[in-house]
């Protein structure tokens, strides 16, 4: 155990300066944890995201590097950690010498052998989010003082606030994008309808009536899409266990195209809002089907053009079912178990466009307003999932969704 190199005032000053900086959350968190480890005289600090219903425990920020005990991305069974006890307590848990404080028979000590541990619960949106922990393999020379515990709790509260702020900013950004799409895309068809109807009042021309009716129908479709996007962007409050295989089969039944096929894959059980998850898969499937098959490239604007009939191989365990003139879609769990993917065998999305396709209004066609993939991104964000777009093994498009709470 190293000697404390910072006094309380210095530690607080450095902590406040770090949290006021413009650094990304990951950098702020690592620096705050590093200040905490120095002040407390321990070996490491880390933030964990936890779901008590599924015993999910994952490190999202840490002072440890990849070869350390708990680097970012480390996943453990919650029931075998001290954090399970931290979540049940009203106060922080402070252990300077666990086996000699009555914890020798605790499953966490037996599993990991940490003699020194200090843990504090953090909440986001009024619900338990996880813990901020400081630990060492060996015993600490002295118990944690009240002042040291107060500092550890200060670190937790500041990081808790940063997570809240990050979530709020993401929500505001989503709403701003939605408002921009609404103000631009709803006004255009409405003006068309109004102009044509005015002309009809003067000429009584049947064609104008048809044009006006078409424009009004389009406006109704736009309103439906925008309302869907706004609804899907709201934070998820209730989740349930879902089966990847079952939910994708059901979604495929509603999208099914005679020329396209869904590739069967192994199952994955995870927690999600089932209705929104269905919308996510249906939008991704529709995106591939509407533009992926050689017989259906009609240019719907709520999709991004990618998909074809090229052959493909994947490393995930699955059985390939080929489509003769359409697109083949593959769905499966990621190799590291952190989420799932949806891939097709088309020409793919250029790397320079992969961020743009998730923005409201991006469209490759003339009919829609480009909200299909924006809704997918919105649903992922509402679940606190990470969505990325890469190239599939066959050169098509692969959507990867990570940070999913899985039932292991």
Coordinates of N, CA and C in Angstrom, one line a residue, residues 69-295:
X69 N -6.7 -5.9 -13.1 CA -7.8 -6.7 -12.5 C -9.2 -6.3 -13.1
X70 N -9.4 -5.1 -13.3 CA -10.8 -4.6 -13.7 C -10.7 -3.5 -14.7
X71 N -10.1 -3.8 -15.9 CA -10.1 -2.8 -17.0 C -11.5 -2.5 -17.5
X72 N -11.7 -1.4 -18.2 CA -13.0 -1.2 -18.8 C -13.5 -2.4 -19.7
X73 N -14.7 -2.8 -19.5 CA -15.3 -3.9 -20.3 C -15.3 -5.2 -19.5
X74 N -14.6 -5.2 -18.3 CA -14.6 -6.4 -17.5 C -16.0 -6.8 -17.0
X75 N -16.4 -8.1 -17.2 CA -17.7 -8.5 -16.8 C -17.6 -9.6 -15.7
X76 N -18.4 -9.5 -14.6 CA -18.3 -10.4 -13.5 C -19.8 -10.8 -13.1
X77 N -19.9 -11.8 -12.4 CA -21.2 -12.2 -11.8 C -21.4 -11.3 -10.5
X78 N -22.4 -10.5 -10.5 CA -22.7 -9.6 -9.4 C -22.7 -10.3 -8.1
X79 N -23.2 -11.5 -8.1 CA -23.4 -12.3 -6.8 C -22.0 -12.7 -6.2
X80 N -20.9 -12.5 -7.0 CA -19.6 -12.9 -6.5 C -18.7 -11.7 -6.3
X81 N -19.4 -10.5 -6.1 CA -18.7 -9.2 -5.9 C -19.1 -8.6 -4.6
X82 N -18.3 -7.7 -4.0 CA -18.7 -6.9 -2.9 C -19.8 -6.0 -3.2
X83 N -19.9 -5.6 -4.5 CA -20.9 -4.6 -4.9 C -22.3 -5.1 -4.6
X84 N -22.6 -6.4 -4.6 CA -23.9 -6.9 -4.3 C -24.4 -6.4 -2.9
X85 N -23.4 -6.4 -2.0 CA -23.6 -5.9 -0.6 C -23.7 -4.4 -0.6
X86 N -22.9 -3.7 -1.4 CA -23.0 -2.2 -1.5 C -24.3 -1.8 -1.9
X87 N -24.9 -2.4 -2.9 CA -26.3 -2.0 -3.4 C -27.4 -2.2 -2.3
X88 N -27.1 -3.1 -1.4 CA -28.2 -3.4 -0.3 C -28.0 -2.4 0.9
X89 N -26.9 -1.8 1.0 CA -26.6 -0.9 2.1 C -27.0 0.5 1.9
X90 N -27.4 1.2 2.9 CA -27.7 2.7 2.8 C -26.5 3.5 2.7
X91 N -25.4 3.0 3.3 CA -24.1 3.7 3.4 C -23.1 2.9 2.6
X92 N -21.9 3.6 2.4 CA -20.8 3.0 1.7 C -20.3 1.8 2.5
X93 N -19.7 0.8 1.8 CA -19.0 -0.3 2.5 C -17.5 0.0 2.4
X94 N -16.9 0.0 3.6 CA -15.4 0.3 3.7 C -14.7 -0.9 4.4
X95 N -13.9 -1.6 3.6 CA -13.1 -2.7 4.2 C -11.7 -2.4 4.0
X96 N -10.9 -2.3 5.1 CA -9.5 -2.1 4.9 C -8.7 -3.5 5.0
X97 N -9.4 -4.5 5.7 CA -8.8 -5.8 5.8 C -9.9 -6.8 5.9
X98 N -10.5 -7.1 4.8 CA -11.7 -7.9 4.7 C -11.8 -9.2 5.6
X99 N -10.8 -10.1 5.4 CA -10.9 -11.3 6.2 C -10.8 -11.1 7.7
X100 N -10.2 -10.1 8.2 CA -10.1 -9.8 9.6 C -11.3 -8.9 10.1
X101 N -12.2 -8.6 9.2 CA -13.3 -7.8 9.5 C -14.6 -8.6 9.4
X102 N -14.4 -10.0 9.4 CA -15.6 -10.8 9.3 C -16.0 -11.2 7.9
X103 N -15.2 -11.0 6.9 CA -15.6 -11.2 5.5 C -14.8 -12.4 4.9
X104 N -14.1 -13.2 5.7 CA -13.3 -14.3 5.2 C -14.1 -15.3 4.5
X105 N -15.4 -15.5 4.9 CA -16.3 -16.5 4.3 C -17.2 -15.9 3.2
X106 N -17.0 -14.6 3.0 CA -17.9 -14.0 1.9 C -17.4 -14.5 0.6
X107 N -18.4 -14.8 -0.3 CA -18.1 -15.3 -1.6 C -17.3 -14.4 -2.5
X108 N -17.4 -13.1 -2.2 CA -16.6 -12.1 -3.0 C -15.1 -12.2 -2.6
X109 N -14.8 -12.4 -1.3 CA -13.4 -12.5 -0.9 C -12.9 -13.9 -1.4
X110 N -13.7 -14.9 -1.3 CA -13.2 -16.2 -1.7 C -13.0 -16.3 -3.2
X111 N -13.8 -15.5 -4.0 CA -13.6 -15.5 -5.5 C -12.5 -14.6 -5.9
X112 N -12.3 -13.4 -5.3 CA -11.4 -12.5 -5.9 C -10.2 -12.2 -4.9
X113 N -10.3 -12.4 -3.7 CA -9.2 -12.3 -2.8 C -8.9 -10.8 -2.5
X114 N -9.8 -9.9 -2.7 CA -9.5 -8.5 -2.4 C -9.7 -8.2 -0.9
X115 N -8.6 -7.8 -0.3 CA -8.6 -7.5 1.1 C -9.1 -6.1 1.4
X116 N -8.9 -5.2 0.5 CA -9.3 -3.8 0.7 C -10.4 -3.4 -0.4
X117 N -11.5 -2.8 0.1 CA -12.6 -2.4 -0.8 C -13.3 -1.3 -0.2
X118 N -13.7 -0.3 -1.1 CA -14.6 0.8 -0.7 C -15.5 1.0 -1.8
X119 N -16.8 0.8 -1.5 CA -17.8 0.9 -2.6 C -19.0 1.8 -2.2
X120 N -19.5 2.6 -3.2 CA -20.6 3.5 -3.1 C -21.5 3.3 -4.2
X121 N -22.8 3.3 -3.9 CA -23.9 3.1 -5.0 C -24.1 4.5 -5.7
X122 N -24.3 4.4 -7.0 CA -24.7 5.6 -7.8 C -26.0 5.3 -8.4
X123 N -26.8 6.4 -8.6 CA -28.1 6.3 -9.2 C -28.2 7.2 -10.4
X124 N -29.0 6.8 -11.4 CA -29.2 7.6 -12.6 C -30.7 7.6 -12.9
X125 N -31.3 8.7 -13.1 CA -32.8 8.8 -13.3 C -33.5 8.2 -12.2
X126 N -33.0 8.3 -10.9 CA -33.7 7.8 -9.8 C -33.7 6.3 -9.6
X127 N -32.9 5.6 -10.4 CA -32.8 4.2 -10.2 C -31.3 3.8 -10.0
X128 N -31.1 2.7 -9.3 CA -29.7 2.2 -9.1 C -29.0 2.0 -10.4
X129 N -27.8 2.6 -10.6 CA -27.1 2.4 -11.9 C -25.9 1.4 -11.7
X130 N -25.2 1.6 -10.6 CA -24.1 0.8 -10.4 C -23.3 1.2 -9.1
X131 N -22.0 1.1 -9.2 CA -21.2 1.4 -8.0 C -19.9 2.1 -8.5
X132 N -19.3 2.9 -7.6 CA -18.0 3.4 -7.7 C -17.1 2.8 -6.6
X133 N -16.1 2.1 -7.0 CA -15.3 1.3 -6.1 C -13.8 1.6 -6.1
X134 N -13.2 1.5 -5.0 CA -11.7 1.6 -4.9 C -11.3 0.3 -4.1
X135 N -10.2 -0.3 -4.6 CA -9.8 -1.6 -4.0 C -8.3 -1.8 -4.2
X136 N -7.8 -2.8 -3.4 CA -6.4 -3.2 -3.4 C -6.4 -4.7 -3.1
X137 N -5.4 -5.4 -3.7 CA -5.3 -6.8 -3.4 C -4.9 -7.1 -1.9
X138 N -4.0 -6.3 -1.4 CA -3.6 -6.4 0.0 C -4.4 -5.6 1.0
X139 N -4.1 -5.8 2.2 CA -4.8 -5.0 3.3 C -4.3 -3.6 3.3
X140 N -5.1 -2.7 3.8 CA -4.8 -1.3 4.0 C -4.2 -1.2 5.4
X141 N -3.2 -0.3 5.5 CA -2.6 -0.2 6.8 C -3.5 0.3 7.9
X142 N -4.5 1.0 7.6 CA -5.4 1.6 8.6 C -6.8 1.6 8.0
X143 N -7.9 1.6 8.8 CA -9.2 1.7 8.4 C -9.4 3.1 7.6
X144 N -10.4 3.1 6.7 CA -10.8 4.3 6.1 C -11.4 5.3 7.1
X145 N -10.9 6.5 7.1 CA -11.4 7.5 8.0 C -12.7 8.1 7.5
X146 N -13.5 8.8 8.3 CA -14.7 9.4 7.9 C -14.5 10.4 6.7
X147 N -13.4 11.1 6.8 CA -13.0 12.1 5.8 C -12.7 11.4 4.5
X148 N -12.1 10.2 4.5 CA -11.7 9.5 3.3 C -13.0 8.9 2.7
X149 N -13.9 8.4 3.5 CA -15.2 7.9 3.0 C -16.0 9.0 2.4
X150 N -16.0 10.2 3.0 CA -16.7 11.3 2.4 C -16.1 11.7 1.1
X151 N -14.8 11.6 0.9 CA -14.2 11.9 -0.4 C -14.6 10.9 -1.4
X152 N -14.6 9.6 -1.1 CA -15.0 8.6 -2.0 C -16.4 8.8 -2.4
X153 N -17.3 9.2 -1.5 CA -18.7 9.4 -1.8 C -18.8 10.7 -2.7
X154 N -18.0 11.7 -2.5 CA -18.0 12.8 -3.4 C -17.6 12.5 -4.8
X155 N -16.6 11.6 -5.0 CA -16.3 11.1 -6.3 C -17.5 10.4 -6.9
X156 N -18.2 9.6 -6.2 CA -19.4 8.9 -6.7 C -20.5 9.9 -7.1
X157 N -20.7 10.9 -6.2 CA -21.8 11.8 -6.5 C -21.5 12.7 -7.8
X158 N -20.2 13.1 -7.9 CA -19.9 13.9 -9.1 C -19.9 13.0 -10.4
X159 N -19.5 11.8 -10.3 CA -19.6 10.9 -11.5 C -21.1 10.6 -11.8
X160 N -21.9 10.4 -10.7 CA -23.3 10.2 -10.9 C -23.9 11.4 -11.6
X161 N -23.6 12.6 -11.2 CA -24.1 13.8 -11.9 C -23.7 13.8 -13.3
X162 N -22.4 13.4 -13.6 CA -21.9 13.4 -15.0 C -22.7 12.5 -15.9
X163 N -23.0 11.3 -15.3 CA -23.8 10.3 -16.1 C -25.2 10.9 -16.3
X164 N -25.8 11.5 -15.4 CA -27.1 12.2 -15.5 C -27.1 13.2 -16.6
X165 N -26.0 14.1 -16.6 CA -25.9 15.1 -17.5 C -25.7 14.6 -18.9
X166 N -24.9 13.5 -19.0 CA -24.6 12.9 -20.3 C -26.0 12.3 -20.9
X167 N -26.8 11.7 -20.1 CA -28.0 11.2 -20.6 C -29.0 12.3 -21.0
X168 N -29.0 13.4 -20.2 CA -29.9 14.5 -20.5 C -29.5 15.2 -21.8
X169 N -28.1 15.4 -22.0 CA -27.7 16.0 -23.3 C -28.0 15.1 -24.5
X170 N -27.9 13.8 -24.3 CA -28.2 12.9 -25.4 C -29.7 13.0 -25.7
X171 N -30.5 13.1 -24.7 CA -32.0 13.2 -24.9 C -32.3 14.6 -25.6
X172 N -31.7 15.7 -25.2 CA -31.9 17.0 -25.8 C -31.4 16.9 -27.3
X173 N -30.3 16.3 -27.5 CA -29.8 16.2 -28.9 C -30.8 15.5 -29.8
X174 N -31.3 14.4 -29.3 CA -32.3 13.6 -30.0 C -33.5 14.5 -30.3
X175 N -34.0 15.2 -29.3 CA -35.2 16.0 -29.5 C -34.9 17.1 -30.5
X176 N -33.7 17.7 -30.5 CA -33.4 18.8 -31.4 C -33.4 18.2 -32.9
X177 N -32.8 17.0 -33.0 CA -32.8 16.5 -34.4 C -34.2 16.2 -34.9
X178 N -35.1 15.7 -33.9 CA -36.4 15.4 -34.3 C -37.2 16.7 -34.7
X179 N -37.0 17.8 -33.9 CA -37.6 19.0 -34.2 C -37.2 19.6 -35.6
X180 N -35.9 19.4 -35.9 CA -35.4 19.9 -37.2 C -36.1 19.1 -38.4
X181 N -36.2 17.8 -38.2 CA -36.8 17.0 -39.2 C -38.3 17.4 -39.4
X182 N -39.0 17.6 -38.3 CA -40.4 18.0 -38.3 C -40.6 19.3 -39.0
X183 N -39.8 20.4 -38.6 CA -40.1 21.7 -39.1 C -39.8 21.8 -40.6
X184 N -38.9 21.0 -41.1 CA -38.5 21.1 -42.5 C -39.4 20.2 -43.3
X185 N -39.6 18.9 -42.9 CA -40.3 18.0 -43.8 C -41.8 18.0 -43.7
X186 N -42.3 18.5 -42.6 CA -43.8 18.6 -42.5 C -44.3 19.8 -43.3
X187 N -43.5 20.9 -43.2 CA -43.9 22.1 -43.9 C -44.0 22.0 -45.4
X188 N -43.1 21.3 -46.0 CA -43.1 21.1 -47.5 C -44.4 20.5 -48.0
X189 N -44.7 19.3 -47.6 CA -46.0 18.7 -48.2 C -47.2 19.4 -47.8
X190 N -47.2 20.1 -46.6 CA -48.4 20.9 -46.2 C -48.6 22.1 -47.2
X191 N -47.5 22.7 -47.5 CA -47.5 23.8 -48.5 C -48.0 23.4 -49.8
X192 N -47.6 22.2 -50.3 CA -48.0 21.6 -51.5 C -49.5 21.4 -51.5
X193 N -50.0 20.8 -50.4 CA -51.4 20.6 -50.3 C -52.2 21.9 -50.3
X194 N -51.8 22.8 -49.6 CA -52.5 24.1 -49.5 C -52.5 24.8 -50.8
X195 N -51.4 24.8 -51.5 CA -51.3 25.5 -52.8 C -52.2 24.8 -53.9
X196 N -52.2 23.5 -53.9 CA -53.0 22.8 -54.9 C -54.5 22.9 -54.6
X197 N -54.8 22.9 -53.3 CA -56.2 23.1 -53.0 C -56.7 24.5 -53.3
X198 N -55.8 25.5 -53.2 CA -56.2 26.9 -53.6 C -56.4 26.9 -55.1
X199 N -55.5 26.2 -55.8 CA -55.7 26.2 -57.3 C -57.0 25.5 -57.6
X200 N -57.4 24.5 -56.9 CA -58.6 23.7 -57.2 C -59.8 24.6 -57.0
X201 N -59.8 25.4 -55.9 CA -60.9 26.2 -55.6 C -61.2 27.2 -56.8
X202 N -60.1 27.5 -57.5 CA -60.3 28.4 -58.6 C -60.6 27.7 -59.9
X203 N -60.0 26.5 -60.1 CA -60.2 25.8 -61.4 C -61.0 24.5 -61.4
X204 N -61.2 24.0 -60.2 CA -62.0 22.7 -60.0 C -61.4 21.6 -60.8
X205 N -60.1 21.5 -60.9 CA -59.4 20.5 -61.7 C -59.2 19.2 -60.9
X206 N -59.6 18.1 -61.5 CA -59.5 16.8 -60.8 C -58.1 16.4 -60.5
X207 N -57.2 16.7 -61.4 CA -55.8 16.3 -61.1 C -55.2 17.0 -59.9
X208 N -55.6 18.3 -59.7 CA -55.1 19.0 -58.6 C -55.7 18.4 -57.3
X209 N -56.9 17.9 -57.3 CA -57.5 17.2 -56.2 C -56.6 15.9 -55.8
X210 N -56.2 15.2 -56.9 CA -55.4 14.0 -56.7 C -54.1 14.4 -56.1
X211 N -53.5 15.4 -56.6 CA -52.2 15.9 -56.1 C -52.3 16.3 -54.6
X212 N -53.4 17.1 -54.3 CA -53.6 17.6 -53.0 C -53.8 16.4 -52.0
X213 N -54.6 15.4 -52.5 CA -54.9 14.3 -51.6 C -53.6 13.5 -51.4
X214 N -52.8 13.3 -52.4 CA -51.5 12.6 -52.2 C -50.6 13.3 -51.2
X215 N -50.6 14.6 -51.4 CA -49.7 15.4 -50.4 C -50.2 15.3 -49.0
X216 N -51.5 15.3 -48.8 CA -52.0 15.2 -47.5 C -51.8 13.8 -46.9
X217 N -51.9 12.8 -47.8 CA -51.6 11.4 -47.3 C -50.1 11.3 -46.9
X218 N -49.3 12.0 -47.7 CA -47.8 12.0 -47.3 C -47.6 12.7 -46.0
X219 N -48.3 13.8 -45.8 CA -48.2 14.5 -44.5 C -48.6 13.6 -43.3
X220 N -49.6 12.8 -43.5 CA -50.1 11.9 -42.5 C -49.0 10.9 -42.2
X221 N -48.4 10.3 -43.2 CA -47.3 9.4 -43.0 C -46.1 10.0 -42.3
X222 N -45.8 11.3 -42.6 CA -44.7 12.0 -42.0 C -45.0 12.1 -40.5
X223 N -46.2 12.5 -40.2 CA -46.6 12.7 -38.8 C -46.4 11.4 -38.0
X224 N -46.9 10.3 -38.6 CA -46.8 9.0 -38.0 C -45.3 8.7 -37.7
X225 N -44.4 8.9 -38.7 CA -43.0 8.6 -38.5 C -42.4 9.4 -37.5
X226 N -42.7 10.7 -37.5 CA -42.0 11.6 -36.5 C -42.5 11.3 -35.1
X227 N -43.8 11.0 -34.9 CA -44.3 10.7 -33.6 C -43.7 9.4 -33.1
X228 N -43.5 8.4 -34.0 CA -42.8 7.2 -33.7 C -41.4 7.4 -33.2
X229 N -40.7 8.3 -33.9 CA -39.3 8.6 -33.5 C -39.2 9.3 -32.2
X230 N -40.1 10.2 -31.9 CA -40.1 10.9 -30.6 C -40.4 9.9 -29.5
X231 N -41.4 9.0 -29.7 CA -41.8 8.0 -28.7 C -40.6 7.1 -28.4
X232 N -40.0 6.6 -29.5 CA -38.9 5.6 -29.3 C -37.6 6.2 -28.7
X233 N -37.5 7.6 -28.8 CA -36.3 8.2 -28.2 C -36.4 8.4 -26.7
X234 N -37.6 8.2 -26.1 CA -37.7 8.4 -24.7 C -37.0 7.2 -23.9
X235 N -36.4 7.6 -22.8 CA -35.7 6.6 -22.0 C -36.6 5.4 -21.7
X236 N -36.0 4.2 -21.7 CA -36.7 3.0 -21.3 C -36.8 2.9 -19.8
X237 N -38.1 2.7 -19.4 CA -38.3 2.6 -17.9 C -38.6 1.1 -17.5
X238 N -39.2 0.3 -18.4 CA -39.5 -1.0 -18.0 C -38.9 -2.0 -19.1
X239 N -38.1 -3.0 -18.6 CA -37.5 -3.9 -19.5 C -37.9 -5.3 -19.1
X240 N -37.8 -6.3 -20.0 CA -38.1 -7.7 -19.7 C -37.1 -8.5 -20.5
X241 N -37.0 -9.8 -20.1 CA -36.1 -10.7 -20.8 C -36.7 -11.1 -22.1
X242 N -35.9 -11.0 -23.1 CA -36.3 -11.3 -24.5 C -35.3 -12.3 -25.1
X243 N -35.8 -13.1 -26.0 CA -35.0 -14.1 -26.8 C -34.7 -13.5 -28.1
X244 N -33.5 -13.4 -28.5 CA -33.1 -12.9 -29.8 C -33.8 -13.7 -30.9
X245 N -33.7 -15.0 -30.8 CA -34.3 -15.9 -31.9 C -35.8 -15.7 -32.0
X246 N -36.5 -15.7 -30.9 CA -37.9 -15.6 -30.9 C -38.4 -14.2 -31.5
X247 N -37.8 -13.1 -31.0 CA -38.2 -11.8 -31.4 C -37.9 -11.5 -32.9
X248 N -36.8 -12.0 -33.3 CA -36.4 -11.7 -34.7 C -37.3 -12.5 -35.7
X249 N -37.7 -13.8 -35.3 CA -38.6 -14.6 -36.1 C -39.9 -13.9 -36.2
X250 N -40.4 -13.3 -35.1 CA -41.7 -12.6 -35.2 C -41.6 -11.4 -36.0
X251 N -40.6 -10.6 -35.9 CA -40.4 -9.4 -36.7 C -40.3 -9.8 -38.2
X252 N -39.6 -10.9 -38.5 CA -39.4 -11.3 -39.9 C -40.7 -11.7 -40.5
X253 N -41.6 -12.2 -39.7 CA -42.9 -12.6 -40.2 C -43.7 -11.4 -40.7
X254 N -43.5 -10.2 -40.1 CA -44.2 -9.0 -40.5 C -43.6 -8.3 -41.7
X255 N -42.3 -8.6 -41.9 CA -41.5 -8.0 -43.0 C -41.3 -8.9 -44.2
X256 N -41.5 -10.2 -44.0 CA -41.1 -11.2 -44.9 C -41.3 -10.8 -46.4
X257 N -40.3 -11.1 -47.2 CA -40.3 -10.8 -48.6 C -40.0 -12.2 -49.3
X258 N -40.8 -12.5 -50.4 CA -40.6 -13.8 -51.0 C -39.2 -14.0 -51.6
X259 N -38.5 -12.9 -51.9 CA -37.2 -13.0 -52.5 C -36.0 -12.9 -51.5
X260 N -36.3 -12.6 -50.3 CA -35.3 -12.4 -49.3 C -35.4 -13.4 -48.2
X261 N -34.3 -13.7 -47.5 CA -34.3 -14.7 -46.4 C -33.6 -14.2 -45.2
X262 N -34.1 -14.7 -44.0 CA -33.4 -14.4 -42.7 C -32.5 -15.6 -42.4
X263 N -31.3 -15.3 -42.0 CA -30.4 -16.4 -41.6 C -30.6 -16.8 -40.2
X264 N -30.8 -18.1 -40.0 CA -30.9 -18.6 -38.6 C -29.7 -18.6 -37.8
X265 N -29.7 -18.2 -36.5 CA -28.5 -18.1 -35.7 C -28.8 -18.7 -34.3
X266 N -27.8 -18.8 -33.5 CA -27.9 -19.2 -32.1 C -28.6 -18.1 -31.3
X267 N -29.2 -18.4 -30.2 CA -30.0 -17.5 -29.4 C -29.2 -16.7 -28.4
X268 N -29.8 -15.6 -27.9 CA -29.2 -14.8 -26.9 C -30.4 -14.2 -26.1
X269 N -30.3 -14.3 -24.8 CA -31.3 -13.7 -23.9 C -30.8 -12.5 -23.3
X270 N -31.6 -11.4 -23.4 CA -31.2 -10.1 -22.8 C -32.4 -9.3 -22.4
X271 N -32.2 -8.2 -21.8 CA -33.2 -7.3 -21.3 C -33.5 -6.1 -22.2
X272 N -34.8 -5.9 -22.5 CA -35.1 -4.8 -23.4 C -36.6 -4.5 -23.3
X273 N -37.0 -3.3 -23.8 CA -38.4 -3.0 -24.0 C -38.8 -3.7 -25.3
X274 N -39.6 -4.7 -25.1 CA -39.9 -5.6 -26.2 C -40.6 -4.9 -27.4
X275 N -41.5 -4.0 -27.2 CA -42.1 -3.2 -28.3 C -41.1 -2.4 -29.1
X276 N -40.3 -1.7 -28.4 CA -39.3 -0.9 -29.1 C -38.3 -1.8 -29.8
X277 N -37.9 -2.9 -29.2 CA -37.0 -3.8 -29.8 C -37.6 -4.3 -31.1
X278 N -38.8 -4.6 -31.1 CA -39.5 -5.1 -32.4 C -39.4 -4.0 -33.4
X279 N -39.6 -2.8 -33.0 CA -39.5 -1.7 -34.0 C -38.1 -1.6 -34.6
X280 N -37.1 -1.8 -33.7 CA -35.7 -1.7 -34.1 C -35.4 -2.8 -35.2
X281 N -35.8 -4.0 -34.9 CA -35.5 -5.1 -35.9 C -36.4 -4.9 -37.2
X282 N -37.6 -4.5 -37.0 CA -38.4 -4.3 -38.2 C -37.9 -3.3 -39.1
X283 N -37.3 -2.2 -38.5 CA -36.7 -1.1 -39.3 C -35.5 -1.6 -40.0
X284 N -34.7 -2.3 -39.3 CA -33.4 -2.9 -40.0 C -33.8 -3.9 -41.1
X285 N -34.7 -4.8 -40.8 CA -35.1 -5.7 -41.8 C -35.7 -5.0 -43.1
X286 N -36.6 -4.1 -42.8 CA -37.2 -3.4 -43.9 C -36.2 -2.6 -44.7
X287 N -35.2 -2.0 -44.0 CA -34.2 -1.3 -44.7 C -33.4 -2.2 -45.7
X288 N -33.1 -3.4 -45.3 CA -32.4 -4.3 -46.2 C -33.3 -4.8 -47.3
X289 N -34.5 -5.2 -47.0 CA -35.4 -5.8 -47.9 C -35.8 -4.8 -49.0
X290 N -36.2 -3.6 -48.6 CA -36.7 -2.6 -49.6 C -35.6 -2.2 -50.6
X291 N -34.3 -2.2 -50.2 CA -33.3 -1.8 -51.1 C -32.2 -2.9 -51.4
X292 N -32.4 -4.1 -50.8 CA -31.4 -5.1 -51.0 C -31.7 -6.0 -52.1
X293 N -33.0 -6.2 -52.5 CA -33.3 -7.2 -53.5 C -33.3 -6.6 -54.9
X294 N -32.9 -7.4 -55.8 CA -32.9 -6.9 -57.2 C -34.2 -6.6 -57.8
X295 N -35.3 -7.1 -57.1 CA -36.7 -6.9 -57.6 C -37.4 -5.8 -56.8

